[in-house]
GROMACS .gro file of C-alpha atoms in nm:
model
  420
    1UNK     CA    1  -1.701  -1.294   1.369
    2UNK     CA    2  -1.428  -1.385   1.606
    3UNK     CA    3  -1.420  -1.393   1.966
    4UNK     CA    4  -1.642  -1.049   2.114
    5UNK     CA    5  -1.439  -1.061   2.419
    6UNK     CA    6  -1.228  -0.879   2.200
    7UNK     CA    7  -1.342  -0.530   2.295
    8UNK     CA    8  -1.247  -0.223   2.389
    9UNK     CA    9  -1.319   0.125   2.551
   10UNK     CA   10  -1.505   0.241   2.207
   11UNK     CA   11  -1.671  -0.104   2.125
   12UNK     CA   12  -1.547  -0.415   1.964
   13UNK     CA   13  -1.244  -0.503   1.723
   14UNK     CA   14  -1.464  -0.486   1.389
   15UNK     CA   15  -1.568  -0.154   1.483
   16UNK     CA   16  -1.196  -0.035   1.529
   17UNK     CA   17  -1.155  -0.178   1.161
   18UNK     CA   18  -1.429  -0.002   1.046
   19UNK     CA   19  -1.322   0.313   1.153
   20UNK     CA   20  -0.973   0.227   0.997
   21UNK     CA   21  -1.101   0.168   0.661
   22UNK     CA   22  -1.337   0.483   0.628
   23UNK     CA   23  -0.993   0.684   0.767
   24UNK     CA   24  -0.802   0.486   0.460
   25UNK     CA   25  -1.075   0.586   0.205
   26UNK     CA   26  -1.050   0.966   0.303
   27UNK     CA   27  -0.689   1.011   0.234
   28UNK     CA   28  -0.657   0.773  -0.095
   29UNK     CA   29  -0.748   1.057  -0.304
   30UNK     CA   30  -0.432   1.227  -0.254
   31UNK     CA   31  -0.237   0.955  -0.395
   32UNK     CA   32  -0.496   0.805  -0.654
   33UNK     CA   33  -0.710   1.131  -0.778
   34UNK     CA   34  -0.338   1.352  -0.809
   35UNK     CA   35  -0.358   1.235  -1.147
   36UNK     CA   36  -0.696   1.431  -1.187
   37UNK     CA   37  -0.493   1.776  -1.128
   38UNK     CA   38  -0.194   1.762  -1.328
   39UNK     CA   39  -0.325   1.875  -1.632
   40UNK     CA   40  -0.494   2.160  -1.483
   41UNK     CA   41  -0.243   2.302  -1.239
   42UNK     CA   42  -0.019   2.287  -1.582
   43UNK     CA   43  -0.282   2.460  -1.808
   44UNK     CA   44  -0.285   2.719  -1.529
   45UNK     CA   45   0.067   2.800  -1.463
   46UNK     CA   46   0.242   2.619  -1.722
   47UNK     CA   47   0.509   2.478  -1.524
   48UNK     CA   48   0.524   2.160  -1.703
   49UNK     CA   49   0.400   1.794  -1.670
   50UNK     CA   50   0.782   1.652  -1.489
   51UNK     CA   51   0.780   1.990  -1.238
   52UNK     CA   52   0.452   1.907  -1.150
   53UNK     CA   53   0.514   1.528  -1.056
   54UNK     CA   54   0.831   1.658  -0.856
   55UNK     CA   55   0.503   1.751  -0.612
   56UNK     CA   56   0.393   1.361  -0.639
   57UNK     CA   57   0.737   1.194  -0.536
   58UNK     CA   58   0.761   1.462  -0.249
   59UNK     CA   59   0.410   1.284  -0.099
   60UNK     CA   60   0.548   0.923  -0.189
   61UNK     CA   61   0.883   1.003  -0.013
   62UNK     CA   62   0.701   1.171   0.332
   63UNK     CA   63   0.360   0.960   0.305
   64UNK     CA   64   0.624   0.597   0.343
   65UNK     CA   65   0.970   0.733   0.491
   66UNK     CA   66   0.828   0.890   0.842
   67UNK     CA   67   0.573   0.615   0.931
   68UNK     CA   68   0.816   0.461   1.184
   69UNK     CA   69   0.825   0.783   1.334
   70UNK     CA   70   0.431   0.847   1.321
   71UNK     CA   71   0.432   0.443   1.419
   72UNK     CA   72   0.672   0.500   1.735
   73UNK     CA   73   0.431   0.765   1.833
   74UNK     CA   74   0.111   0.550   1.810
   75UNK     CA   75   0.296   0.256   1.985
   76UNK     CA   76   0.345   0.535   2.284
   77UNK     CA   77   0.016   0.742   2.241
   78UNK     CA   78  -0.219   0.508   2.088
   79UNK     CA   79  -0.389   0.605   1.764
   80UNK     CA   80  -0.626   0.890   1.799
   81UNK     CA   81  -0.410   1.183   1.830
   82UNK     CA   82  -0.174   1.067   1.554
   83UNK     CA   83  -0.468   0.986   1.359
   84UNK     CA   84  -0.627   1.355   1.451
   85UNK     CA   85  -0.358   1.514   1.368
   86UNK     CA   86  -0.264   1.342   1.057
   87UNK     CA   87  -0.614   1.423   0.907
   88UNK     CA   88  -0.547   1.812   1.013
   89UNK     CA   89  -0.239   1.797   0.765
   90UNK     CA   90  -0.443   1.597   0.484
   91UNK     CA   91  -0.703   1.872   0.507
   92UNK     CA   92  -0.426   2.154   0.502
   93UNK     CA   93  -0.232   2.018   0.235
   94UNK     CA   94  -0.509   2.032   0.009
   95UNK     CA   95  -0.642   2.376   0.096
   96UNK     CA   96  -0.284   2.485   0.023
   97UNK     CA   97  -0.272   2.334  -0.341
   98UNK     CA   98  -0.562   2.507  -0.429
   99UNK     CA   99  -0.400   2.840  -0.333
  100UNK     CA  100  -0.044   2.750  -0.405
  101UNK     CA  101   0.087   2.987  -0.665
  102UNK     CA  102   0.452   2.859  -0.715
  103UNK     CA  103   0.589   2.536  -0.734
  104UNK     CA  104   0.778   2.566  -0.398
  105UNK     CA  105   0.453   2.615  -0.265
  106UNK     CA  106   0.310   2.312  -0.451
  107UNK     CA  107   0.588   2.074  -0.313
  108UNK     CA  108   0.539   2.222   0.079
  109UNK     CA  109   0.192   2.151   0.002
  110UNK     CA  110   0.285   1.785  -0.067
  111UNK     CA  111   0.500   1.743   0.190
  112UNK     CA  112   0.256   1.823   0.440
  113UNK     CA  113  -0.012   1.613   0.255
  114UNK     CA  114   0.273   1.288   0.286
  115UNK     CA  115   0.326   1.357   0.660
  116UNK     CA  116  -0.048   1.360   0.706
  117UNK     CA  117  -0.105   1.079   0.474
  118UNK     CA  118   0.158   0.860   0.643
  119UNK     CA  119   0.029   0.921   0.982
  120UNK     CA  120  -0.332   0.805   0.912
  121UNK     CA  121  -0.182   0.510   0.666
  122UNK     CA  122   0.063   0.368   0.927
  123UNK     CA  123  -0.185   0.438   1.256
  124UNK     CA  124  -0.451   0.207   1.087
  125UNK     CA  125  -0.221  -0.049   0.925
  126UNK     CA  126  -0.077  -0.115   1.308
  127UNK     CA  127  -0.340  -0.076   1.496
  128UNK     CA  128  -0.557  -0.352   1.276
  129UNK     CA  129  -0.241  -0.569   1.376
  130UNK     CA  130  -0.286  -0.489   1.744
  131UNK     CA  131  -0.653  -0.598   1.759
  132UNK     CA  132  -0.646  -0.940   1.460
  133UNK     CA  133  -0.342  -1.091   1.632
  134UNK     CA  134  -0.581  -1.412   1.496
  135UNK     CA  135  -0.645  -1.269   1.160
  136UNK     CA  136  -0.344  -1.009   1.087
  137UNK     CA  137  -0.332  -1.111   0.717
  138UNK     CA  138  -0.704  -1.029   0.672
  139UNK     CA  139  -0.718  -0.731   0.864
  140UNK     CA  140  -0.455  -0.538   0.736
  141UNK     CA  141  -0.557  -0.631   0.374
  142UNK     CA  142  -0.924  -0.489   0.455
  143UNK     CA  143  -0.737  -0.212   0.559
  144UNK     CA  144  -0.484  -0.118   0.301
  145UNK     CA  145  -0.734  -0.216   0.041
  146UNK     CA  146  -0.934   0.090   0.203
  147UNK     CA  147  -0.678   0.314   0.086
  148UNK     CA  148  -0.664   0.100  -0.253
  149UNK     CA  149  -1.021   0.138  -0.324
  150UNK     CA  150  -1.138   0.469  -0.120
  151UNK     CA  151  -1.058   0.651  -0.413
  152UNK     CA  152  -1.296   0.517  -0.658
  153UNK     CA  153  -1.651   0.665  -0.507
  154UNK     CA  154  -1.474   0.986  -0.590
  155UNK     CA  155  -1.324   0.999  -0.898
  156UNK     CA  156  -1.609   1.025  -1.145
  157UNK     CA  157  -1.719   1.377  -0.811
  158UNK     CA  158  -1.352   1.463  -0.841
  159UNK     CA  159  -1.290   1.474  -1.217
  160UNK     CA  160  -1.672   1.650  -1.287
  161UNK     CA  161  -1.603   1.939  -1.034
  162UNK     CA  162  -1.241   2.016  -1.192
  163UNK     CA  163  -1.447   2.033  -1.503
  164UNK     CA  164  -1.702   2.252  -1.393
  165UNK     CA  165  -1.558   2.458  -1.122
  166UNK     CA  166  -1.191   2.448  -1.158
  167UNK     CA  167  -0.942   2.252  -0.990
  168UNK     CA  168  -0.854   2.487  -0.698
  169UNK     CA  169  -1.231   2.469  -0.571
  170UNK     CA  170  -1.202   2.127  -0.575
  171UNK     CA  171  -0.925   2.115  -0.338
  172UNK     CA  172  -1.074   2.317  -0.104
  173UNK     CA  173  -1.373   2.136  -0.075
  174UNK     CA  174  -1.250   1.818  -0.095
  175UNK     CA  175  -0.938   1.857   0.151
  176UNK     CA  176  -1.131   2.050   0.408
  177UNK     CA  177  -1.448   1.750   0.333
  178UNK     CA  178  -1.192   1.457   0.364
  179UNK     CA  179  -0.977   1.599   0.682
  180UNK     CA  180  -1.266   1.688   0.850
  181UNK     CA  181  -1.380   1.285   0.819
  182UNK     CA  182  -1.058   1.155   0.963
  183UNK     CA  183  -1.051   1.409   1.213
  184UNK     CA  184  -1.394   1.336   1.295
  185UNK     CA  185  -1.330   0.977   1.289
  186UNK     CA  186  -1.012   1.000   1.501
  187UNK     CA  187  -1.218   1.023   1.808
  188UNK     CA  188  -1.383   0.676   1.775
  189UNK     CA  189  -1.040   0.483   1.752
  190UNK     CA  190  -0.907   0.302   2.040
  191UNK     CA  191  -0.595   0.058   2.107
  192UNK     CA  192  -0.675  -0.242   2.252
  193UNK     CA  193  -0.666  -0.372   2.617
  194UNK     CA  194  -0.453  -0.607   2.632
  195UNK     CA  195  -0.646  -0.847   2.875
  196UNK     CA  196  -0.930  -0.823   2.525
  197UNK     CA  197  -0.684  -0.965   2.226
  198UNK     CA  198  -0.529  -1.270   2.459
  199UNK     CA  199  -0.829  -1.483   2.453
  200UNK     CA  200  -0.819  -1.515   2.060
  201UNK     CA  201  -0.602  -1.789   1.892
  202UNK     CA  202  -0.388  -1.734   1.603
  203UNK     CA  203  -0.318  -2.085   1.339
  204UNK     CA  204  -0.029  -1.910   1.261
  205UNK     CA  205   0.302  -1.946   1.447
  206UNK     CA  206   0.388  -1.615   1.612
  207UNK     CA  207   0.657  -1.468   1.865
  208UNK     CA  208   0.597  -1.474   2.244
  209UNK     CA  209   0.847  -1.162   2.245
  210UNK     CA  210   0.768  -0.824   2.163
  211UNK     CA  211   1.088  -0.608   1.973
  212UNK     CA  212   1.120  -0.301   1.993
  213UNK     CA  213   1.230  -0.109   1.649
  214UNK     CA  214   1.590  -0.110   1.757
  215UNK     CA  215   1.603  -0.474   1.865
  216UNK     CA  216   1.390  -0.531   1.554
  217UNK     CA  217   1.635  -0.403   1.301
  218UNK     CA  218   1.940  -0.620   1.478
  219UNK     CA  219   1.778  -0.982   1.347
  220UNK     CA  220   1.859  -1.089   0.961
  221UNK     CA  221   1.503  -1.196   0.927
  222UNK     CA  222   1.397  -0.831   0.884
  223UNK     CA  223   1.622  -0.734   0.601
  224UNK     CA  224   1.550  -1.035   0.430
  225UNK     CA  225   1.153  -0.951   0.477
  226UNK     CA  226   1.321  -0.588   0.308
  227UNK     CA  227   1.454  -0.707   0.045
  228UNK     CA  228   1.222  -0.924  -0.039
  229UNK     CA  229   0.946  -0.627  -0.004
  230UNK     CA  230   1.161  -0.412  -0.241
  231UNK     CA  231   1.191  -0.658  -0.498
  232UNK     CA  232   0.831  -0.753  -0.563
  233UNK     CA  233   0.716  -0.356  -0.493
  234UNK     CA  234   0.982  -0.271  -0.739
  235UNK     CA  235   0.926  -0.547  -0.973
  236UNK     CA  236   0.522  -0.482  -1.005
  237UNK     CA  237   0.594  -0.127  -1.043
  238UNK     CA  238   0.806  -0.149  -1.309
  239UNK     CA  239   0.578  -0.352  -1.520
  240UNK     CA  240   0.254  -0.147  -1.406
  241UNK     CA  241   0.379   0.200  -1.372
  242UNK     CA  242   0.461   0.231  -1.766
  243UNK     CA  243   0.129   0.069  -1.872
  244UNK     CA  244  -0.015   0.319  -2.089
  245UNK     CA  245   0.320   0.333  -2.300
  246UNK     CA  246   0.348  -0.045  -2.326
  247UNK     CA  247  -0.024  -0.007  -2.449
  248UNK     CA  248   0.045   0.240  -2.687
  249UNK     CA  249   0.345   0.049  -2.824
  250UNK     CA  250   0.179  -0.296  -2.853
  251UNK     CA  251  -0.091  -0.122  -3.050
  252UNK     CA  252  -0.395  -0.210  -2.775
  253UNK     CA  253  -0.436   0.082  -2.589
  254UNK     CA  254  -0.767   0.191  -2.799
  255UNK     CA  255  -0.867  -0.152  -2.936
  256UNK     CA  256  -1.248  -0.245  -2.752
  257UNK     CA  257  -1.220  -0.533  -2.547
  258UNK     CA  258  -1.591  -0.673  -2.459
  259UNK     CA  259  -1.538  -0.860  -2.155
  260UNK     CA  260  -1.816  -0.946  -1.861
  261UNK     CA  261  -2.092  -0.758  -2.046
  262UNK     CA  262  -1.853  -0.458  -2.064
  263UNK     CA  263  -1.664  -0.288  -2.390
  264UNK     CA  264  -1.388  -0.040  -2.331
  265UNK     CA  265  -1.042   0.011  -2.458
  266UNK     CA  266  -0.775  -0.247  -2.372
  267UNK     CA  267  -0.573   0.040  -2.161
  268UNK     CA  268  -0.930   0.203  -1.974
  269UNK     CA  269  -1.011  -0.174  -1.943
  270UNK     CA  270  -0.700  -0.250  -1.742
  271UNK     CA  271  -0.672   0.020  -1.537
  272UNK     CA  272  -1.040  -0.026  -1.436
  273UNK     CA  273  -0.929  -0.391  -1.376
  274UNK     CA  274  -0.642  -0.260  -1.170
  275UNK     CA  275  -0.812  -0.034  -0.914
  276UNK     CA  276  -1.061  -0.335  -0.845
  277UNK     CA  277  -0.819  -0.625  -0.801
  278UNK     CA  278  -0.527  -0.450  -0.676
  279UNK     CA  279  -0.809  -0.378  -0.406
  280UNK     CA  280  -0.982  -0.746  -0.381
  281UNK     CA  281  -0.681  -0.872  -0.346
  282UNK     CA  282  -0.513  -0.739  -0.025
  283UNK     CA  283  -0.778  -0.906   0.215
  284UNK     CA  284  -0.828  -1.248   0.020
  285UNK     CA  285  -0.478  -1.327   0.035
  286UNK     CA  286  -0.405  -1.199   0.351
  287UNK     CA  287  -0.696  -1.441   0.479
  288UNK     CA  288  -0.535  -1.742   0.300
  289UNK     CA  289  -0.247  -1.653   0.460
  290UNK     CA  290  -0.416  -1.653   0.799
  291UNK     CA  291  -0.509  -1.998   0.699
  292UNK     CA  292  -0.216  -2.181   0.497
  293UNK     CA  293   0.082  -1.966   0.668
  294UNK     CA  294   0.249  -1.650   0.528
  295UNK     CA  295   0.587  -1.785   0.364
  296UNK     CA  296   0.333  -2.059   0.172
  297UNK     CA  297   0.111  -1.729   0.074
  298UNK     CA  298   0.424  -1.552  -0.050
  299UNK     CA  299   0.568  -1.827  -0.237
  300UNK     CA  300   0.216  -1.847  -0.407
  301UNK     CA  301   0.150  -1.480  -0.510
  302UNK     CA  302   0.507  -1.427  -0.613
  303UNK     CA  303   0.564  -1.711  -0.854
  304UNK     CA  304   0.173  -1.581  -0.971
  305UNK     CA  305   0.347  -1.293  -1.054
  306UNK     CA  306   0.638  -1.404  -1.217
  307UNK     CA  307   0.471  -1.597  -1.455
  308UNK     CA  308   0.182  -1.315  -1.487
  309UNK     CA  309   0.468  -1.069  -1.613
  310UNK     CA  310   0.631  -1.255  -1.878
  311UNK     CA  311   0.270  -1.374  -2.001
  312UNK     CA  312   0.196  -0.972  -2.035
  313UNK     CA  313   0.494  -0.931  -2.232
  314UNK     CA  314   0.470  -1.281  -2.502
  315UNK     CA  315   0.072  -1.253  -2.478
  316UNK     CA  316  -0.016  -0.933  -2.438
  317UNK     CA  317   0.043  -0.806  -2.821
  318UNK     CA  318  -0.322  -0.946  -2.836
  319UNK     CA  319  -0.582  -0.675  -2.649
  320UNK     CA  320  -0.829  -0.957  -2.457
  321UNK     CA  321  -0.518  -1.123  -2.322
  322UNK     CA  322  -0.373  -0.788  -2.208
  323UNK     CA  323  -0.649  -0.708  -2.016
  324UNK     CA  324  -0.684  -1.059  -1.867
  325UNK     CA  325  -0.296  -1.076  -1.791
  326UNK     CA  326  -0.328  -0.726  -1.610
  327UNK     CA  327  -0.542  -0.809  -1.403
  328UNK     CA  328  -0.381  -1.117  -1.297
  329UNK     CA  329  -0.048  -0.905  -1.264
  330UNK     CA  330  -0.200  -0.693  -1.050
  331UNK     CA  331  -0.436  -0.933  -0.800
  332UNK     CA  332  -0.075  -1.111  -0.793
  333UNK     CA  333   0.125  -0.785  -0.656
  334UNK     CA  334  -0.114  -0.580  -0.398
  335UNK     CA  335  -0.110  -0.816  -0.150
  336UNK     CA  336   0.209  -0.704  -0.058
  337UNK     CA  337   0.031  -0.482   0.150
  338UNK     CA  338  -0.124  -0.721   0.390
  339UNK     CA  339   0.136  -0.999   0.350
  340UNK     CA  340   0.421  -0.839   0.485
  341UNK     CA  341   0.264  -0.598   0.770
  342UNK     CA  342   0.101  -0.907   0.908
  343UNK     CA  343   0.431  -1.119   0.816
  344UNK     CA  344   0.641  -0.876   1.057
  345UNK     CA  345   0.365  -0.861   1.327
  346UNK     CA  346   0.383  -1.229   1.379
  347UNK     CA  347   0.787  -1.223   1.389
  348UNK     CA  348   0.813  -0.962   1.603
  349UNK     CA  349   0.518  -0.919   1.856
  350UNK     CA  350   0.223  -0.713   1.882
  351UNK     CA  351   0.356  -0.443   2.144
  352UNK     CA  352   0.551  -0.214   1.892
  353UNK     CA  353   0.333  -0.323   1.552
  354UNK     CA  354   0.280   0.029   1.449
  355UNK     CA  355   0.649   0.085   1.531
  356UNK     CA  356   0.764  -0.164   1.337
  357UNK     CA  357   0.557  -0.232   1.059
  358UNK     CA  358   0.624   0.104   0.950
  359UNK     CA  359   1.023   0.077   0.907
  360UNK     CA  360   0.906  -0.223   0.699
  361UNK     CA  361   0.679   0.024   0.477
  362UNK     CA  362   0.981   0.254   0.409
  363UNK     CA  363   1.080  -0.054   0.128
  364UNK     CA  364   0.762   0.125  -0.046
  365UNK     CA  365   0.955   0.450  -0.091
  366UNK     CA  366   1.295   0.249  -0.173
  367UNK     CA  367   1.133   0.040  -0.436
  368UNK     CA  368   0.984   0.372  -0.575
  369UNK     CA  369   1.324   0.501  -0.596
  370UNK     CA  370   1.407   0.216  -0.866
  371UNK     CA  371   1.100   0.265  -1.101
  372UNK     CA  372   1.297   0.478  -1.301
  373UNK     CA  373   1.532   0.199  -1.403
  374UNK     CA  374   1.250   0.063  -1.630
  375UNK     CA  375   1.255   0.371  -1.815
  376UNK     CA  376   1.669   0.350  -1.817
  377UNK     CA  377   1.632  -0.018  -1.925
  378UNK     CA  378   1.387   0.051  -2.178
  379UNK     CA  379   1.604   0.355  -2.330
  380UNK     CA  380   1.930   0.152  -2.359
  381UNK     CA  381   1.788  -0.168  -2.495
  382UNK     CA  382   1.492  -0.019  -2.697
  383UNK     CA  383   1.197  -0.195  -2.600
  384UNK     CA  384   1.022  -0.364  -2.307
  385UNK     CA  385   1.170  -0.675  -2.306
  386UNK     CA  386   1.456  -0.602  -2.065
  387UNK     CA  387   1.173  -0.416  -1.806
  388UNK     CA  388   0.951  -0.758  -1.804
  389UNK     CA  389   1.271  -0.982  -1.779
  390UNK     CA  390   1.387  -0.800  -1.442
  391UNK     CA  391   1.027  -0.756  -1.312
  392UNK     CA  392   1.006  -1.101  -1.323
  393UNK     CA  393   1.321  -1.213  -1.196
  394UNK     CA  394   1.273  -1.003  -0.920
  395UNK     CA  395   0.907  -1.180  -0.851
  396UNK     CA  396   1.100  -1.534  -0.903
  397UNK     CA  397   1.385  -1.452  -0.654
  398UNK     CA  398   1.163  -1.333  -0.351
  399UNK     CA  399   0.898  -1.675  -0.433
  400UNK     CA  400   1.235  -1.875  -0.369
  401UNK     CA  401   1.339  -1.637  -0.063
  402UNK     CA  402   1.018  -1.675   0.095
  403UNK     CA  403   1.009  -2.041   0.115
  404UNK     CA  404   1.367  -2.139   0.096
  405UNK     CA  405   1.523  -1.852   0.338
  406UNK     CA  406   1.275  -1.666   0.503
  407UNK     CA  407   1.031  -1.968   0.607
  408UNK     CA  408   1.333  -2.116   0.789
  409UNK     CA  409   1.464  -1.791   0.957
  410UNK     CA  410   1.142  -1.700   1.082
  411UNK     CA  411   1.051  -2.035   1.256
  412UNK     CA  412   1.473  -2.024   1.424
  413UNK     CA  413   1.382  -1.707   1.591
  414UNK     CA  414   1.053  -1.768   1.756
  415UNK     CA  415   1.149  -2.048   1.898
  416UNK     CA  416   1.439  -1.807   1.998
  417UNK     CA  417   1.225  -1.556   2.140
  418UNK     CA  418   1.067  -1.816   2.383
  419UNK     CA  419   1.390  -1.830   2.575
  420UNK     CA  420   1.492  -1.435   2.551
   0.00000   0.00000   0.00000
């Protein structure tokens, strides 16, 4: 599986992913199993449903809008002690939600859970860049899909000891269980030698200069790869993040769908559907785009998704085509998360990846910032056919950006950078 020159001081490239992965798995739970402890922390203390969540957007906003700065550091330091240190503050962050007593509490709690988060998320995103400069797309879609998936060994654990031992136990056990992992784990990772990644070939055309953040944010090309990033994370989101409404109100949410040998309601169908595909699909499209090019990749998944939106909203009135259009929705959007990591890597050089491919994560936390529109647009106009209509536009306009504007920017300024 590649070229085994491509080792370091703690043993070879796939090991390094392995080790990224795991890390990914043992912090997903404080984005995916949250949901688990809302109900719970609000039969408790009755703060209400919308206080809680406050906590939730706190850990969005921290978890995507320091990773340059956790990135800059593991550019400078290399991996393990950000990596260390960021599964310290996972760990605390949990212990202090299960002993947090007022909300303020509850939000410092998620703040430090986002810094911690952020610092393992970003470390393993760029350091898979660093060592697949031949396979970015695939390694940093086994990566994020990590994070994607690590949650789903746990949630039947999670939800069962809430149940039977109440949901501050569980926090202790599980943050101290899951920080001690990464921090564990932190010790094995390793940035690459430089003299070990040269010897592999890439089919995909990549810079021979390496930016630095500041030079990085100077070139067009990276706001357009922004904007673009925005647009389909804001897009997906605002067709996925109300999906239990839009169930309810296209009367589906509790029909049976048999499907594969399985039978479940439409809704518990979908979001089963969503945690595996939105999974699957970060490192099989980030290995096509390995092999057909990124912009050709984009185009692809984007116009996928376009279509896949306004099919949900025509089609999905009927519950076996809801489920099937979900899914398709969402195998068309995660790839974001290996697509554009790996997109920026190869446009701007392998030396400041971690650096760099976190100021392109930050569109995460933008493109959360517009979710609520759907809600807006769905208040004003009075159903969802505004919310799927701008979803997909959005999907539509970065398909035609990718191929149209960003293909052609990106080739002008490598063959820039072999003259700078």
């Amino acid at each position: 599986m590649g070229n085994e020159q491509t080792s370091g001081p703690l043993g070879g490239r796939w090991f390094q992913l392995l080790i990224g992965i795991v890390c990914m798995s043992m912090i997903a739970n404080l984005q995916y199993g949250w949901t688990l402890f809302v109900n719970p922390i609000d039969a408790k203390f009755g703060w209400g449903r919308a206080a809680i969540q406050v906590a939730f957007t706190i850990f969005v906003l921290t978890e995507t809008w320091l990773v340059p700065i956790e990135g800059y550091l593991v550019d400078k330091f290399g991996p393990r002690p950000v990596v260390f240190f960021g599964g310290l503050l996972c760990g605390i962050g949990w212990v202090l939600n299960s002993q947090a007593d007022t909300l303020a509490m509850l939000y410092f709690a998620a703040a430090v859970s986002g810094v911690g988060a952020g610092a393992v998320y970003g470390t393993c995103v760029g350091n898979a860049l660093k060592w697949f400069p031949d396979r970015r797309g695939l390694a940093a879609g086994m990566t994020a899909a990590g994070f994607g998936a690590g949650s789903a060994a746990t949630v039947i654990p999670i939800a069962n000891m809430i149940a039977n031992q109440g949901y501050q136990e569980t926090f202790w056990y599980f943050g101290i269980g899951q920080g001690a992992i990464v921090v564990i784990l932190s010790l094995l990772l390793s940035k690459p030698v430089k003299s070990a990644i040269t010897t592999v070939k890439a089919k995909v055309v990549q810079t021979r200069k390496d930016f630095r953040p500041m030079e990085m944010v100077k070139q067009p090309v990276f706001w357009i790869m922004y904007l673009m990033f925005v647009m389909v994370a804001a897009g997906g989101l605002m067709a996925t993040a109300q999906l239990a409404p839009i169930a309810k109100d296209f009367q589906v949410a509790g029909v049976t769908v048999s499907l594969m040998g399985l039978a479940l309601p439409a809704l518990t169908f979908a979001l089963t559907i969503d945690r595996v595909l939105n999974g699957l699909t970060r490192p099989f499209f980030g290995w096509v785009s390995d092999k057909i090019g990124r912009e050709q990749t984009m185009t692809l998944c984007f116009t996928f998704e376009c279509f896949g939106i306004l099919g949900l909203y025509y089609l999905g009135h009927d519950p076996v085509m809801f489920v099937l259009l979900t899914g398709l929705v969402f195998f068309a959007w995660g790839e974001i998360y290996s697509l554009f990591p790996s997109t920026n890597a190869d446009t701007f050089g392998t030396q400041y990846a971690a650096g760099n491919a976190g100021l392109l994560y930050t569109a995460k936390g933008t493109a959360s910032l517009l979710v609520p529109l759907s809600s807006i647009l769905m208040a004003t106009t009075g159903g969802w056919e505004a919310v799927f209509w701008v979803a997909s536009i959005l999907n539509g306009t970065a398909a035609i950006l990718a191929w149209f504007v960003l293909r052609p920017m990106r080739r002008k300024l490598i063959e820039r950078s072999a003259t700078m």
